Amino acid sequence: MQTDYDVIVVGGGPAGTHTAMAIAKYSQQNLRILLIDRNPRAEYGKKTRSGWACGDAVSKKSLDYVCENLGISYSSPELEHHVDGVVVYSPDHEVKVLFDGEGYLLNRKIWPQKQLEYAEKFGVEFAFQVDAKRLLVEDGFIRGVEGINLRDGSVFRKTAKMVIDASGSASVLRIHLPIKSWIERNIDKDNDMESTGRYILEFEIGEDDPTWFDPRYCLIHLDQYLAPGGYSWTFPKGENKVNIGLGVQKKSLDRRNRMFGKDDTLRTLIDEYVRANRVIRNARLSQSPLDSGNTYATWQVPVRRQNDCMVANGYAIVGDAAWMPRPIDAGGIGPSLYASVILGRVVAEAVEANDVSEEMLWRYNKEYVDIYGYQMASFEVLRRYLQTLTNDKISYGMKYFLSQDDIEHIKRREHPKFPRVNNFLRVLFDGELRRRIREEPQLARGLQFTANKSRRLISLYKEYPESSAKFPEWHKRFMAELEEAFNRFS
Ligand SMILES: Cc1cc2nc3c(=O)[nH]c(=O)nc-3n(C[C@H](O)[C@H](O)[C@H](O)COP(=O)(O)OP(=O)(O)OC[C@H]3O[C@@H](n4cnc5c(N)ncnc54)[C@H](O)[C@@H]3O)c2cc1C
């Protein structure tokens, strides 16, 4: 087959760039790889006009995974600040849960330049300022990309044996995928997409209150009034520097505005959250040249499980284009790094075997689910449940129903099992706990339900099919289980 390239990757974010590197790394035959990004070289990986919108946090574990597999390393200035973990606070700030272990605050504007440097060393070729518009098809396979050269408006058209779509959450390529496939094209925007935004600020220290700012920890504040249907974050980028912002679910924001007679928008809520912070005083937008053009940015994040199928003939999706961010905290960099390594290996083998069929690429679905994705549906259910609760209920649940065992699970990024409301014997012999359950029976039942549902969804993911032929039957069982939860929390 004569094509311009072996593989075309669309999108120069962390998912696309690391996937391109991984294909090159695992290729035995020096595959020709082209990466298309709509930005100019100097703004590589920029998500939107407003900047490299991100909370900038990534766990050391995810970064180590990609670095060890690809033989690369990151350091300062792209790793801007080290943290010991992530702390989630209840709305009343009285309960905290630590999870995720060590991590870094990235400089998302500089990190892509380092990725670019590595990718070029791997032999990846680049087409900057190209906006990919549609996929080319031949005999039921994706065989290239057509788009526009943003520099002069001319048509860009390149063929390849396969195309990887890493063009982020608004992927037009996935929405208009022109071949038969199990890939879901559209996300449920009402339920599964969050509007998010953040500032990068420098400030003077006001009160000493580590529940609002702590240079050693990324703080997540659950607060349905300040961040309806979402959460807010205060991530340190130094002793006096912060990435601060929040995400909201649009319909929850509308409901909250109606309820309180307010007219808040994402921006006014972020401003209110900054003002509420007792530690941050006299804040101003970061003056660092490394942040210029990136001090206030907004964008959307998918917060459902990954697409239940991520491959088609000659086509695969990765990163936000595949809805990979974790439903509970919208962390999408970690999953995209794991997926990039797996996808790169699968694609290199498929292209070199001259078989880029859905069947040959299927292993990517299976391996990703086995290594990372198997918990995402249960987190999606937990996220939907949390969205139905008021601040008081969330604080109460975290105070009285969250056990040490749950905290250990959360630390390992696993779904909590809520044994305090789920273990008959424990409840029987603990009078205080019985009193709490009697006080909040609905809350206890809701937590019980999410824990049991989580167990069933994870066991269904363990049976994720080895081949596409078995997918429809598996998917039917999986969706029946999920829809029961969606109906309960709708
Ligand atoms: C405000 C906010 C805060 C977040 N905080 C965190 C956090 O703290 N930690 C975390 O892990 N995750 C966080 N996330 C999620 C994380 O940023 C994403 O999961 C991650 O960037 C996904 O990487 P990606 O490569 O899939 O997509 P993107 O980073 O979106 O990259 C896509 C690239 O493709 C380009 N592109 C898009 N369409 C086209 C096209 N048609 N043609 C050519 N190029 C195209 C874009 O310009 C961009 O360069 C946050 C997201 C937001 C919005």
XYZ file of C-alpha atoms and ligand atoms in Angstrom:
543
model
C 0.000 0.000 0.000
C 1.467 3.376 -1.048
C 0.803 6.093 1.529
C 2.557 9.338 2.450
C 3.178 8.105 6.013
C 2.819 4.921 8.021
C 0.949 6.648 10.825
C -0.569 10.110 11.243
C -1.242 11.348 14.776
C -3.621 14.303 15.090
C -3.107 16.518 18.158
C 0.105 17.528 19.917
C -1.082 17.324 23.528
C 0.471 14.844 25.964
C -1.568 11.947 24.522
C -0.621 12.517 20.878
C 3.030 13.344 21.432
C 3.732 10.398 23.752
C 1.829 8.018 21.469
C 3.929 9.170 18.500
C 7.101 8.637 20.551
C 5.903 5.195 21.664
C 5.182 4.074 18.080
C 8.708 5.124 17.105
C 10.181 3.457 20.181
C 8.486 0.092 19.564
C 8.854 0.146 15.781
C 11.366 -2.330 14.315
C 11.095 -0.887 10.804
C 11.621 2.837 11.262
C 8.001 3.731 10.623
C 7.301 7.182 9.186
C 5.160 9.049 11.666
C 3.598 12.482 11.097
C 2.139 14.511 13.951
C -0.303 17.284 13.060
C -1.056 20.114 15.466
C -3.011 23.258 14.715
C -0.659 25.459 16.725
C 2.558 27.063 15.539
C 5.721 25.428 16.861
C 6.173 28.025 19.637
C 2.672 27.281 20.968
C 2.791 23.536 20.517
C 0.135 21.602 22.474
C -1.963 24.705 23.245
C -5.516 23.550 23.873
C -7.531 26.665 23.163
C -7.048 30.308 22.317
C -6.969 31.046 26.059
C -3.969 28.796 26.683
C -2.833 25.426 27.967
C -5.860 25.122 30.258
C -5.000 22.641 32.990
C -4.598 22.242 36.748
C -1.044 21.170 35.811
C -0.906 18.295 38.336
C 0.452 14.869 37.471
C 1.433 11.970 39.699
C 5.074 10.885 39.816
C 3.891 7.328 39.194
C 2.321 8.194 35.804
C 5.277 10.273 34.738
C 7.723 7.526 35.783
C 5.669 4.990 33.798
C 5.970 6.901 30.531
C 9.598 7.943 31.123
C 10.762 4.413 31.960
C 8.952 2.903 28.981
C 10.142 5.481 26.470
C 13.594 6.097 27.939
C 13.033 9.845 28.422
C 13.130 12.103 31.472
C 11.585 15.385 32.545
C 12.975 17.926 34.985
C 12.926 21.685 35.644
C 11.574 23.979 34.146
C 8.811 21.728 32.756
C 8.408 20.158 36.231
C 7.782 23.342 38.125
C 7.043 22.176 41.658
C 7.080 18.940 43.651
C 4.199 17.883 45.947
C 3.767 15.031 48.430
C 0.210 14.213 47.390
C -3.339 15.388 46.825
C -5.677 16.226 49.721
C -9.447 16.311 49.297
C -11.368 18.436 51.826
C -15.014 18.042 52.791
C -17.135 21.172 52.196
C -16.798 22.152 55.889
C -12.985 21.661 55.698
C -13.179 19.325 58.720
C -12.346 16.023 57.012
C -9.427 15.484 54.696
C -8.437 12.499 52.616
C -4.920 12.206 51.250
C -4.334 10.305 48.014
C -2.120 9.842 44.984
C 1.355 10.059 46.572
C 4.116 12.238 45.180
C 3.554 14.334 42.121
C 4.474 17.425 40.167
C 2.999 20.669 39.002
C 3.918 20.966 35.359
C 4.503 24.086 33.371
C 2.063 23.053 30.635
C 3.395 25.659 28.238
C 7.013 24.512 28.505
C 6.391 20.752 28.831
C 5.189 20.411 25.195
C 8.446 21.993 23.962
C 10.411 19.299 25.792
C 8.095 16.613 24.377
C 8.635 18.077 20.912
C 12.397 17.900 21.336
C 12.210 14.217 22.349
C 9.725 13.318 19.601
C 12.021 14.825 16.957
C 14.902 12.761 18.362
C 12.657 9.705 17.894
C 12.304 10.710 14.221
C 8.675 11.907 14.398
C 7.881 14.498 11.679
C 5.636 17.492 12.360
C 3.072 19.552 10.475
C 2.347 22.682 12.506
C -0.593 25.032 11.978
C -2.700 22.378 10.317
C -6.321 22.060 11.385
C -7.494 18.493 10.686
C -11.064 18.562 9.432
C -11.931 15.060 8.271
C -10.721 11.512 7.904
C -10.062 9.899 4.517
C -11.618 6.478 3.890
C -10.714 3.613 1.574
C -12.386 0.184 1.583
C -13.841 0.651 5.060
C -10.499 1.724 6.547
C -9.315 5.174 7.655
C -6.466 6.078 5.349
C -5.483 9.658 6.092
C -6.503 13.156 7.029
C -7.699 16.240 5.233
C -7.496 19.684 6.760
C -6.501 23.277 6.269
C -3.060 24.862 6.375
C -3.769 27.728 8.743
C -0.792 29.694 7.396
C -2.201 30.164 3.882
C -5.643 28.536 3.845
C -4.568 25.820 1.408
C -5.861 22.255 1.609
C -3.749 19.798 3.571
C -4.170 16.170 2.557
C -1.963 13.272 3.633
C -2.508 9.543 3.519
C -1.315 6.934 6.014
C -1.872 3.297 6.920
C -3.640 4.482 10.042
C -4.632 7.621 11.938
C -4.518 8.240 15.675
C -6.909 10.810 17.000
C -5.455 12.663 19.989
C -7.164 15.934 19.184
C -8.729 16.408 22.603
C -12.238 16.471 23.985
C -13.823 18.338 21.062
C -12.515 15.918 18.420
C -14.355 16.496 15.146
C -12.683 13.415 13.716
C -14.328 11.094 16.257
C -17.711 12.848 16.004
C -17.742 12.380 12.220
C -15.959 9.012 12.088
C -17.059 7.870 8.626
C -16.803 4.074 9.029
C -18.710 1.425 10.939
C -17.385 1.177 14.482
C -18.267 0.496 18.120
C -16.670 3.818 19.083
C -19.268 6.175 20.573
C -19.153 9.429 18.589
C -20.837 11.842 20.973
C -20.622 12.489 24.666
C -23.662 13.270 26.813
C -22.778 16.955 27.266
C -25.394 17.548 29.975
C -24.059 14.879 32.273
C -20.528 14.036 31.280
C -18.768 17.264 30.315
C -17.525 19.851 32.815
C -16.678 23.476 32.102
C -13.427 24.293 33.827
C -11.132 27.245 34.224
C -8.191 28.424 36.265
C -5.757 31.219 37.032
C -2.019 31.026 37.582
C -1.417 33.557 40.348
C 1.343 34.946 42.510
C 0.300 36.207 45.948
C 1.237 37.284 49.448
C 0.534 34.972 52.369
C -2.502 35.978 54.428
C -3.690 33.665 57.204
C -1.819 30.490 57.990
C -4.416 27.840 57.075
C -3.197 24.675 55.331
C -6.789 23.699 54.481
C -6.725 26.558 51.933
C -3.139 26.503 50.669
C -0.255 24.183 51.404
C 2.926 24.280 49.289
C 3.380 20.532 49.897
C -0.049 19.366 48.736
C -2.499 19.797 45.903
C -5.798 20.686 47.571
C -9.195 19.726 46.195
C -12.239 21.343 47.796
C -15.607 19.673 47.416
C -18.211 22.400 47.516
C -21.519 22.185 45.675
C -22.187 25.898 46.180
C -18.860 27.160 44.819
C -18.384 24.426 42.215
C -21.823 22.950 41.499
C -21.555 19.404 40.143
C -17.767 19.646 40.145
C -14.937 20.602 42.450
C -12.406 23.343 43.008
C -8.647 23.116 43.329
C -5.747 25.066 44.818
C -2.547 23.530 43.479
C 0.755 25.052 44.678
C 3.362 26.054 42.113
C 5.731 27.379 44.780
C 5.515 29.074 48.187
C 3.693 32.089 46.707
C 2.359 30.774 43.422
C -0.760 28.805 42.673
C -2.828 27.184 39.945
C -6.342 27.847 41.226
C -9.631 27.073 39.564
C -12.730 24.987 39.388
C -14.984 22.870 37.227
C -18.768 22.919 37.084
C -21.482 20.848 35.499
C -23.572 23.295 33.505
C -26.973 21.937 34.540
C -25.925 21.877 38.215
C -24.768 25.487 37.930
C -28.107 26.489 36.366
C -30.002 24.709 39.145
C -27.843 26.313 41.843
C -28.313 29.786 40.304
C -32.097 29.292 40.212
C -32.137 28.035 43.796
C -30.137 30.970 45.201
C -31.364 33.648 42.792
C -27.839 34.082 41.414
C -26.421 34.740 37.992
C -22.973 33.220 38.459
C -20.770 32.068 35.620
C -17.648 29.936 35.619
C -15.526 33.091 35.820
C -17.433 34.709 38.696
C -17.293 31.442 40.632
C -13.536 31.172 40.150
C -13.155 34.774 41.328
C -15.329 34.020 44.362
C -13.243 30.925 45.140
C -10.025 32.970 44.979
C -11.544 35.626 47.252
C -12.704 32.963 49.741
C -9.151 31.653 50.100
C -7.806 32.862 53.451
C -4.157 32.345 52.562
C -4.112 34.133 49.212
C -3.783 37.913 49.570
C -3.036 40.606 46.960
C -3.078 38.083 44.168
C -1.932 39.050 40.695
C -1.579 37.088 37.462
C 1.790 35.347 37.270
C 4.425 37.683 35.857
C 6.765 34.855 34.862
C 7.614 34.830 31.124
C 7.071 31.037 31.322
C 3.367 31.738 31.978
C 2.764 34.581 29.549
C -0.385 33.994 27.514
C -1.428 31.249 29.921
C -2.481 32.955 33.154
C -6.253 32.580 32.715
C -7.622 29.742 30.632
C -10.856 27.791 30.293
C -11.791 24.590 28.542
C -14.029 21.532 28.838
C -13.172 18.158 30.394
C -14.991 14.870 29.861
C -15.763 13.168 33.190
C -17.215 9.791 32.210
C -15.493 6.449 31.759
C -13.272 6.111 28.684
C -15.055 5.335 25.423
C -16.113 1.682 25.709
C -14.349 0.983 22.396
C -11.316 2.990 21.229
C -10.383 1.377 17.892
C -11.777 0.974 14.384
C -10.260 -0.116 11.065
C -7.183 2.097 10.642
C -8.172 4.406 13.511
C -7.689 4.741 17.276
C -8.516 7.383 19.874
C -6.447 8.350 22.912
C -6.444 10.952 25.720
C -9.347 13.386 25.990
C -10.512 12.385 22.503
C -11.234 8.994 24.128
C -12.764 10.610 27.271
C -9.966 9.296 29.480
C -9.887 11.824 32.361
C -10.891 10.219 35.655
C -14.588 10.941 36.326
C -14.000 11.831 39.945
C -11.267 14.513 39.629
C -10.903 15.066 35.846
C -7.235 14.068 35.982
C -6.506 13.216 32.364
C -2.730 13.419 32.005
C -1.978 10.190 33.906
C -4.434 8.030 31.933
C -3.268 9.522 28.635
C 0.358 8.622 29.462
C -0.506 5.004 30.259
C -2.659 4.757 27.143
C 0.055 6.303 24.933
C 2.554 3.592 25.820
C 0.047 0.776 25.261
C -1.314 2.243 22.025
C 2.171 2.981 20.643
C 3.206 -0.650 21.094
C -0.019 -2.040 19.593
C 0.115 0.320 16.599
C 3.791 -0.383 15.835
C 3.066 -4.116 15.765
C -0.122 -3.744 13.719
C 1.399 -1.496 11.054
C 4.482 -3.673 10.740
C 2.255 -6.760 10.386
C 0.326 -4.918 7.633
C -2.909 -5.395 9.516
C -4.506 -2.304 11.060
C -7.961 -3.836 11.337
C -10.191 -3.236 14.354
C -9.475 -6.831 15.366
C -5.700 -6.373 15.316
C -5.923 -3.078 17.259
C -8.402 -4.508 19.788
C -5.601 -5.387 22.229
C -5.294 -1.663 23.006
C -8.867 -1.651 24.397
C -8.228 -4.734 26.458
C -4.806 -3.766 27.838
C -5.890 -0.238 28.724
C -8.950 -1.515 30.581
C -6.832 -4.130 32.401
C -4.108 -1.692 33.470
C -5.972 1.560 34.080
C -9.520 1.828 32.798
C -11.235 -0.901 34.856
C -12.277 1.473 37.639
C -13.588 4.339 35.568
C -17.240 3.288 35.339
C -17.412 2.888 39.110
C -15.916 6.369 39.560
C -18.468 7.650 37.083
C -21.244 6.258 39.285
C -19.672 7.734 42.427
C -19.331 11.106 40.668
C -23.000 11.020 39.647
C -23.978 10.169 43.219
C -21.889 12.979 44.730
C -23.571 15.395 42.322
C -26.927 14.609 43.957
C -25.698 15.502 47.459
C -25.687 18.810 49.314
C -22.591 20.133 51.083
C -24.015 19.031 54.451
C -24.513 15.473 53.272
C -21.025 15.256 51.742
C -19.455 16.535 54.976
C -21.589 14.155 57.062
C -20.728 11.174 54.841
C -17.001 11.942 54.927
C -17.097 12.426 58.706
C -19.106 9.408 59.772
C -19.259 6.874 56.953
C -15.752 6.999 55.487
C -13.502 4.443 57.192
C -9.720 4.057 57.327
C -10.169 1.161 54.923
C -11.930 3.483 52.441
C -9.131 6.021 52.760
C -6.590 3.288 51.961
C -8.614 2.432 48.845
C -8.816 6.075 47.788
C -5.052 6.402 48.314
C -4.573 3.582 45.831
C -7.048 5.327 43.530
C -9.578 2.567 44.084
C -13.277 2.927 44.713
C -14.093 3.042 48.467
C -16.130 0.054 49.684
C -17.895 1.920 52.550
C -17.786 -1.019 55.001
C -19.187 1.268 57.730
C -22.560 1.200 55.996
C -22.125 -2.037 54.110
C -21.025 -4.546 56.708
C -23.978 -6.021 58.552
C -21.962 -7.290 61.550
C -20.122 -4.012 61.954
C -23.392 -2.079 62.023
C -24.925 -4.627 64.415
C -22.173 -4.233 67.030
C -21.596 -0.466 66.711
C -24.376 1.515 68.402
C -22.934 4.918 67.437
C -22.756 3.884 63.780
C -26.370 2.608 63.910
C -27.407 6.017 65.263
C -25.621 7.783 62.389
C -27.257 5.519 59.829
C -30.676 6.183 61.391
C -29.914 9.916 61.170
C -28.989 9.747 57.459
C -30.560 6.530 56.100
C -30.750 7.737 52.499
C -27.104 8.746 52.478
C -26.074 5.377 53.936
C -28.178 3.549 51.339
C -26.689 5.654 48.514
C -23.133 4.866 49.595
C -24.027 1.200 49.959
C -25.441 1.222 46.447
C -22.356 2.865 44.883
C -20.026 0.407 46.645
C -21.975 -2.623 45.445
C -22.335 -1.190 41.967
C -18.608 -0.503 41.864
C -17.853 -4.150 42.665
C -20.119 -5.376 39.868
C -18.773 -2.893 37.289
C -15.166 -3.763 38.069
C -15.907 -7.451 37.729
C -17.582 -6.761 34.366
C -14.504 -4.823 33.225
C -12.436 -7.895 34.171
C -14.461 -9.728 31.514
C -13.798 -7.076 28.849
C -13.839 -9.077 25.576
C -10.650 -10.289 23.922
C -12.137 -9.638 20.494
C -14.640 -7.304 18.857
C -17.039 -10.178 18.077
C -17.827 -10.564 21.773
C -18.152 -6.808 22.392
C -21.923 -6.338 21.715
C -22.973 -8.982 24.222
C -20.540 -7.689 26.866
C -21.546 -4.096 26.253
C -25.215 -4.897 26.696
C -24.583 -6.376 30.150
C -22.262 -3.522 31.070
C -24.728 -0.803 30.048
C -27.630 -2.499 31.848
C -25.573 -2.370 35.052
C -24.584 1.274 34.487
C -28.026 2.458 33.479
C -29.513 1.141 36.702
C -27.203 3.571 38.534
C -27.861 6.447 36.134
C -31.622 6.035 36.574
C -31.301 5.976 40.340
C -29.261 9.197 40.410
C -30.966 11.053 37.579
C -8.968 23.590 33.462
C -8.488 22.164 33.392
C -7.786 21.623 34.467
C -7.265 20.323 34.385
N -6.476 19.875 35.392
C -5.834 18.698 35.277
C -4.861 18.292 36.223
O -4.508 19.029 37.153
N -4.288 17.080 36.070
C -4.617 16.247 35.043
O -4.090 15.134 34.968
N -5.512 16.632 34.098
C -6.112 17.835 34.174
N -6.966 18.241 33.185
C -7.185 17.372 32.025
C -5.946 17.372 31.124
O -5.546 18.694 30.878
C -6.245 16.634 29.825
O -6.733 15.361 30.181
C -5.035 16.479 28.930
O -4.554 17.709 28.458
C -5.433 15.624 27.720
O -4.402 15.567 26.812
P -4.714 15.275 25.278
O -3.389 15.167 24.612
O -5.654 14.146 25.145
O -5.510 16.532 24.735
P -5.126 18.071 24.715
O -4.180 18.417 25.789
O -6.425 18.791 24.643
O -4.335 18.262 23.330
C -4.988 18.238 22.096
C -4.092 18.919 21.065
O -4.673 18.726 19.771
C -4.778 19.981 19.105
N -5.938 19.885 18.208
C -7.236 19.816 18.563
N -8.015 19.686 17.468
C -7.178 19.667 16.406
C -7.389 19.557 14.996
N -8.624 19.432 14.480
N -6.321 19.571 14.198
C -5.058 19.703 14.705
N -4.799 19.817 16.036
C -5.853 19.786 16.867
C -4.954 20.985 20.233
O -4.665 22.284 19.821
C -3.961 20.427 21.251
O -2.664 20.835 20.933
C -7.518 19.525 33.236
C -8.245 20.053 32.173
C -8.718 21.363 32.235
C -9.451 21.926 31.044
